Tab-separated table of C-alpha atoms in Angstrom:
chain	number	residue	atom	x	y	z
A	143	MET	CA	96.905	69.994	72.238
A	144	PRO	CA	94.862	68.163	74.906
A	145	HIS	CA	92.942	69.927	77.647
A	146	PRO	CA	94.913	69.812	80.937
A	147	LYS	CA	92.376	67.311	82.325
A	148	ASN	CA	94.060	64.730	80.071
A	149	ILE	CA	97.581	65.732	81.166
A	150	LEU	CA	99.152	63.912	84.105
A	151	LYS	CA	102.732	65.197	84.597
A	152	MET	CA	104.158	68.613	85.194
A	153	GLU	CA	106.394	68.373	82.065
A	154	ASP	CA	103.269	67.792	79.997
A	155	THR	CA	101.578	70.833	81.547
A	156	THR	CA	104.643	72.882	80.752
A	157	ALA	CA	104.506	71.738	77.119
A	158	TYR	CA	100.865	72.694	76.983
A	159	ILE	CA	101.529	76.223	78.214
A	160	LYS	CA	104.403	76.679	75.837
A	161	LYS	CA	102.450	75.539	72.810
A	162	THR	CA	99.318	77.590	73.634
A	163	LEU	CA	101.285	80.779	74.099
A	164	ALA	CA	103.965	80.299	71.412
A	165	ASP	CA	102.274	82.547	68.888
A	166	THR	CA	101.670	85.332	71.449
A	167	TYR	CA	104.774	85.762	73.613
A	168	PRO	CA	108.561	85.346	73.170
A	169	PRO	CA	110.109	82.176	74.685
A	170	GLU	CA	111.738	83.926	77.622
A	171	GLU	CA	108.489	85.605	78.641
A	172	ILE	CA	106.678	82.247	78.541
A	173	ARG	CA	109.373	80.710	80.703
A	174	CYS	CA	108.770	83.505	83.197
A	175	PHE	CA	105.037	82.860	83.159
A	176	ILE	CA	105.614	79.177	83.789
A	177	ARG	CA	107.830	79.895	86.811
A	178	LEU	CA	105.197	82.248	88.270
A	179	ILE	CA	102.347	79.924	87.567
A	180	TYR	CA	103.915	76.903	89.277
A	181	LEU	CA	105.077	79.071	92.185
A	182	THR	CA	101.673	80.605	92.721
A	183	ILE	CA	99.376	77.720	91.886
A	184	CYS	CA	101.466	74.742	92.917
A	185	GLY	CA	103.693	76.334	95.513
A	186	LEU	CA	106.847	75.069	93.735
A	187	SER	CA	110.081	77.058	93.901
A	188	CYS	CA	112.351	77.340	90.937
A	189	ASN	CA	114.503	74.501	92.166
A	190	GLN	CA	111.522	72.265	92.774
A	191	GLN	CA	110.210	72.998	89.305
A	192	ILE	CA	113.509	71.720	87.854
A	193	LEU	CA	113.537	68.595	90.067
A	194	CYS	CA	109.843	67.710	89.859
A	195	LYS	CA	109.217	67.398	86.145
A	196	ASP	CA	107.505	63.997	86.625
A	197	LYS	CA	105.278	65.379	89.429
A	198	GLN	CA	101.563	64.868	88.837
A	199	ILE	CA	99.451	68.012	88.893
A	200	PRO	CA	96.225	67.788	90.937
A	201	GLU	CA	92.966	68.257	88.974
A	202	ASN	CA	92.057	71.565	90.623
A	203	GLU	CA	95.516	72.989	89.897
A	204	LYS	CA	95.422	71.828	86.287
A	205	GLU	CA	92.099	73.581	85.815
A	206	ARG	CA	93.438	76.859	87.235
A	207	ILE	CA	96.536	76.590	85.034
A	208	TYR	CA	94.315	76.088	81.957
A	209	LEU	CA	92.241	79.143	82.828
A	210	ILE	CA	95.336	81.293	83.445
A	211	THR	CA	96.832	80.160	80.148
A	212	GLU	CA	93.702	81.103	78.262
A	213	ARG	CA	93.705	84.588	79.886
A	214	LEU	CA	97.371	85.039	78.998
A	215	LYS	CA	96.551	84.187	75.419
A	216	ASN	CA	94.113	87.117	75.461
A	217	LEU	CA	97.049	89.371	76.516
A	218	GLU	CA	95.717	89.954	80.059
A	219	PRO	CA	98.667	90.898	82.331
A	220	ILE	CA	99.753	87.948	84.476
A	221	GLN	CA	99.880	90.263	87.546
A	222	TYR	CA	96.147	90.860	87.289
A	223	ILE	CA	95.427	87.167	86.573
A	224	LEU	CA	97.364	86.059	89.649
A	225	GLY	CA	96.264	89.135	91.675
A	226	GLU	CA	99.720	89.847	92.899
A	227	THR	CA	103.156	91.040	92.042
A	228	GLU	CA	106.392	92.091	93.781
A	229	PHE	CA	107.664	95.585	94.312
A	230	TYR	CA	111.009	96.450	95.957
A	231	SER	CA	111.038	92.796	97.206
A	232	LEU	CA	107.645	93.259	98.864
A	233	PRO	CA	104.424	91.405	97.957
A	234	MET	CA	101.703	93.580	96.448
A	235	LYS	CA	98.130	92.794	95.572
A	236	VAL	CA	97.077	94.273	92.221
A	237	ASN	CA	93.859	94.444	90.218
A	238	PRO	CA	92.499	96.570	87.299
A	239	SER	CA	91.807	99.489	89.664
A	240	VAL	CA	95.561	100.092	90.003
A	241	LEU	CA	98.554	100.256	87.735
A	242	ILE	CA	100.993	97.297	87.859
A	243	PRO	CA	104.127	98.657	89.582
A	244	ARG	CA	107.025	99.145	87.194
A	245	PRO	CA	110.795	98.602	87.789
A	246	GLU	CA	111.350	102.349	87.122
A	247	THR	CA	109.207	103.202	90.112
A	248	GLU	CA	111.444	100.922	92.259
A	249	GLU	CA	114.338	103.128	91.127
A	250	LEU	CA	112.359	106.229	92.353
A	251	VAL	CA	111.940	104.586	95.740
A	252	ASP	CA	115.605	103.770	95.819
A	253	LEU	CA	116.526	107.400	95.119
A	254	ILE	CA	114.554	108.566	98.196
A	255	ILE	CA	115.755	105.850	100.561
A	256	LYS	CA	119.393	106.486	99.650
A	257	SER	CA	119.131	110.266	99.522
A	258	PRO	CA	121.388	112.457	101.755
A	259	PHE	CA	118.065	114.095	102.966
A	260	VAL	CA	117.030	110.740	104.491
A	261	LYS	CA	120.388	109.298	105.389
A	262	ARG	CA	121.518	112.337	107.414
A	263	ARG	CA	118.276	112.619	109.333
A	264	PRO	CA	118.648	111.481	112.906
A	265	ASP	CA	116.616	108.392	113.686
A	266	ASP	CA	114.665	110.237	116.335
A	267	SER	CA	113.762	112.979	113.924
A	268	ARG	CA	110.500	112.146	112.132
A	269	ILE	CA	110.334	112.593	108.307
A	270	LYS	CA	106.904	113.525	106.964
A	271	ILE	CA	106.266	112.061	103.540
A	272	LEU	CA	103.305	112.506	101.196
A	273	ASP	CA	102.729	110.134	98.280
A	274	ILE	CA	100.291	111.687	95.771
A	275	GLY	CA	98.411	109.265	93.519
A	276	THR	CA	99.445	106.195	95.490
A	277	GLY	CA	97.569	103.598	93.417
A	278	SER	CA	98.495	100.154	94.845
A	279	GLY	CA	100.388	101.981	97.664
A	280	CYS	CA	103.706	100.458	96.434
A	281	ILE	CA	105.792	103.651	96.830
A	282	ALA	CA	104.437	104.505	100.297
A	283	ILE	CA	104.734	100.966	101.551
A	284	ALA	CA	108.302	100.463	100.266
A	285	LEU	CA	109.344	103.752	101.908
A	286	ALA	CA	107.639	102.802	105.209
A	287	GLY	CA	109.602	99.548	105.233
A	288	HIS	CA	112.923	101.216	104.751
A	289	ILE	CA	112.526	104.600	106.548
A	290	PRO	CA	111.354	103.542	110.046
A	291	HIS	CA	111.397	107.179	111.220
A	292	ALA	CA	108.964	108.332	108.525
A	293	ASP	CA	105.340	109.405	109.000
A	294	ILE	CA	103.739	108.665	105.683
A	295	THR	CA	100.476	109.914	104.140
A	296	ALA	CA	99.232	108.510	100.826
A	297	THR	CA	96.401	109.884	98.670
A	298	ASP	CA	94.481	108.873	95.593
A	299	ILE	CA	91.353	110.033	93.840
A	300	SER	CA	90.113	106.441	93.494
A	301	GLU	CA	88.529	104.768	96.522
A	302	SER	CA	88.924	101.353	94.902
A	303	ALA	CA	92.616	102.025	94.502
A	304	LEU	CA	92.815	103.069	98.146
A	305	GLN	CA	91.125	99.811	99.201
A	306	THR	CA	93.902	97.919	97.380
A	307	ALA	CA	96.576	100.146	98.966
A	308	ARG	CA	95.173	99.553	102.448
A	309	THR	CA	95.181	95.788	101.791
A	310	ASN	CA	98.841	96.021	100.703
A	311	ALA	CA	99.754	98.071	103.814
A	312	ARG	CA	98.226	95.390	106.052
A	313	LEU	CA	100.071	92.672	104.122
A	314	ASN	CA	103.364	94.430	104.671
A	315	ASN	CA	102.699	95.706	108.241
A	316	ALA	CA	103.109	99.261	107.066
A	317	ASP	CA	101.623	102.148	109.094
A	318	ILE	CA	100.351	104.619	106.470
A	319	ARG	CA	97.588	107.204	106.632
A	320	PHE	CA	95.517	106.895	103.460
A	321	LEU	CA	93.220	109.671	102.232
A	322	GLN	CA	90.959	110.098	99.242
A	323	SER	CA	91.982	113.354	97.585
A	324	ASP	CA	92.055	114.909	94.067
A	325	ILE	CA	95.197	116.938	93.509
A	326	LEU	CA	93.294	118.885	90.837
A	327	ASP	CA	90.659	119.920	93.302
A	328	ALA	CA	91.893	122.560	95.658
A	329	GLY	CA	89.044	121.818	98.068
A	330	SER	CA	90.277	118.302	98.783
A	331	LEU	CA	93.872	118.996	99.456
A	332	VAL	CA	95.728	117.406	102.427
A	333	ALA	CA	96.366	119.353	105.599
A	334	GLY	CA	99.785	119.561	107.216
A	335	SER	CA	103.296	120.124	105.980
A	336	PHE	CA	105.741	117.561	104.550
A	337	ASP	CA	109.481	117.092	104.231
A	338	ILE	CA	109.126	114.925	101.090
A	339	ILE	CA	106.438	114.920	98.492
A	340	VAL	CA	106.664	112.050	96.006
A	341	SER	CA	104.454	111.312	93.006
A	342	ASN	CA	104.260	109.040	89.992
A	343	PRO	CA	101.265	110.831	88.346
A	344	PRO	CA	99.697	110.235	84.965
A	345	TYR	CA	102.223	111.370	82.355
A	346	VAL	CA	101.749	109.367	79.113
A	347	LYS	CA	100.420	111.730	76.386
A	348	ASN	CA	97.334	110.600	74.495
A	349	SER	CA	99.329	110.682	71.305
A	350	GLU	CA	101.655	108.025	72.729
A	351	ARG	CA	98.898	105.449	72.977
A	352	ARG	CA	99.587	104.076	69.598
A	353	ALA	CA	102.989	102.921	70.679
A	354	MET	CA	101.769	101.099	73.779
A	355	ASP	CA	101.145	97.360	74.087
A	356	SER	CA	97.566	95.977	74.114
A	357	ASN	CA	98.064	94.397	77.517
A	358	VAL	CA	98.434	97.924	78.931
A	359	LEU	CA	95.814	99.676	76.861
A	360	ASP	CA	93.184	96.960	77.306
A	361	TYR	CA	93.552	96.229	80.971
A	362	GLU	CA	95.258	99.049	83.010
A	363	PRO	CA	93.357	102.054	84.298
A	364	HIS	CA	93.573	104.904	81.760
A	365	GLY	CA	92.988	107.519	84.386
A	366	ALA	CA	96.301	106.616	85.987
A	367	LEU	CA	98.173	106.702	82.702
A	368	PHE	CA	97.131	109.429	80.256
A	369	VAL	CA	97.212	113.188	80.066
A	370	PRO	CA	96.180	115.540	77.232
A	371	ASP	CA	98.923	116.410	74.703
A	372	GLU	CA	98.118	120.090	75.063
A	373	ASN	CA	98.637	119.858	78.895
A	374	PRO	CA	101.222	117.138	79.641
A	375	LEU	CA	102.222	118.740	82.993
A	376	LEU	CA	98.645	118.806	84.275
A	377	PHE	CA	99.387	116.889	87.470
A	378	TYR	CA	102.932	118.173	87.939
A	379	LYS	CA	101.803	121.710	87.913
A	380	ALA	CA	99.037	121.080	90.438
A	381	ILE	CA	101.509	119.210	92.713
A	382	ALA	CA	104.088	121.973	92.450
A	383	VAL	CA	101.445	124.654	93.373
A	384	PHE	CA	100.330	122.448	96.264
A	385	ALA	CA	103.952	121.857	97.376
A	386	ARG	CA	104.730	125.602	97.492
A	387	ASN	CA	102.553	125.860	100.624
A	388	LYS	CA	103.010	122.318	101.941
A	389	LEU	CA	106.718	121.588	101.857
A	390	ALA	CA	108.597	122.281	105.007
A	391	PRO	CA	111.738	124.476	104.765
A	392	GLY	CA	114.372	122.482	102.784
A	393	GLY	CA	111.770	120.033	101.640
A	394	VAL	CA	112.068	118.028	98.422
A	395	ILE	CA	109.749	116.851	95.630
A	396	TYR	CA	110.483	113.535	93.832
A	397	PHE	CA	108.757	112.862	90.546
A	398	GLU	CA	108.651	110.022	88.049
A	399	ILE	CA	108.403	111.766	84.647
A	400	ASN	CA	107.816	111.384	80.950
A	401	PRO	CA	111.330	111.689	79.363
A	402	GLU	CA	109.884	113.725	76.565
A	403	CYS	CA	108.792	116.401	79.006
A	404	ASP	CA	111.923	116.845	81.107
A	405	THR	CA	112.769	120.320	79.903
A	406	LEU	CA	109.145	121.554	80.163
A	407	LEU	CA	109.013	120.200	83.722
A	408	THR	CA	112.253	121.839	84.781
A	409	GLU	CA	111.088	125.171	83.445
A	410	MET	CA	107.732	124.931	85.162
A	411	LEU	CA	109.263	124.049	88.488
A	412	HIS	CA	111.613	127.011	88.211
A	413	ARG	CA	108.689	129.281	87.537
A	414	GLU	CA	106.922	127.900	90.611
A	415	GLY	CA	109.913	128.768	92.806
A	416	PHE	CA	111.806	125.493	93.046
A	417	THR	CA	115.545	125.447	92.701
A	418	ASP	CA	118.301	122.931	92.079
A	419	THR	CA	115.997	120.749	89.930
A	420	GLU	CA	117.822	117.609	88.952
A	421	ILE	CA	116.843	115.215	86.149
A	422	ILE	CA	118.021	111.672	86.733
A	423	ARG	CA	118.189	108.817	84.207
A	424	ASP	CA	116.742	105.435	84.839
A	425	LEU	CA	118.705	102.208	84.224
A	426	SER	CA	117.737	102.256	80.602
A	427	GLY	CA	119.286	105.666	80.148
A	428	LYS	CA	116.040	107.657	79.913
A	429	ASN	CA	115.415	110.922	81.816
A	430	ARG	CA	112.896	109.371	84.211
A	431	PHE	CA	113.097	111.210	87.563
A	432	ALA	CA	113.046	114.816	88.781
A	433	ILE	CA	114.132	116.124	92.154
A	434	ALA	CA	113.340	119.670	93.160
A	435	HIS	CA	114.042	121.607	96.331
A	436	CYS	CA	111.928	124.130	98.171
A	437	CYS	CA	113.873	127.385	98.331
A	438	LEU	CA	112.327	130.568	96.881
A	439	PHE	CA	108.878	130.534	98.477
A	440	SER	CA	107.623	133.685	100.151
């Protein structure tokens, strides 16, 4: 297949991408890559891509497409290659210091936005929300965009992740207080009380690595993914202990969870004094979310 410098038309560039990636990705995923590449590099909408097959690709754009295709061939996530993705219909910058936001996490945000706790709150009554382990900031930023009467704090142990989250907050005009904090270090915990604490902490057990794709294992930050097999609730327990003293009366915790640990998590939350714990399935039918209420604290 010729180098893109010898290719003139868009349809030839498309054929080049398909042929280069044919042995690495399924056809539908390649088609998705092509749509994203033309949108990001050439500024062409899906309709324009259909109508402009004879369009000539400028030299600088051809070179960028060539480099992107080579990186895709090495299984690098396209979100990192392009430096951006979309979450809850909002643009998000991403890089290897943060996880790529998943559709399941959009479902978690949706649960909070549509919850009776939020919907029944008067617009002039502020809701204090804490997002622990914010990463790219996607959860906090999506909540800020849909709960205008929320005061949101977001924390992460990684300063580089927080830099990305701040960039995303500016990009989406979200007013969020970002703090560097380690939930496992009692000395760095956040002051104040909160009505909602939300977290999508590391929950993939080390033994589950073998079932994961190379594009995740080789590129995404392991510190945001994995926990020891012997202590899979490491972060959930720390957050629950923190929340006992930090949740306002009637406050709620929202977790994204490992489906294999749903029973363990429910039992732990009960021991820590939470009641009415609810496990909710994601759209694929897996037990993916936990909601727990503050009730029995002394």
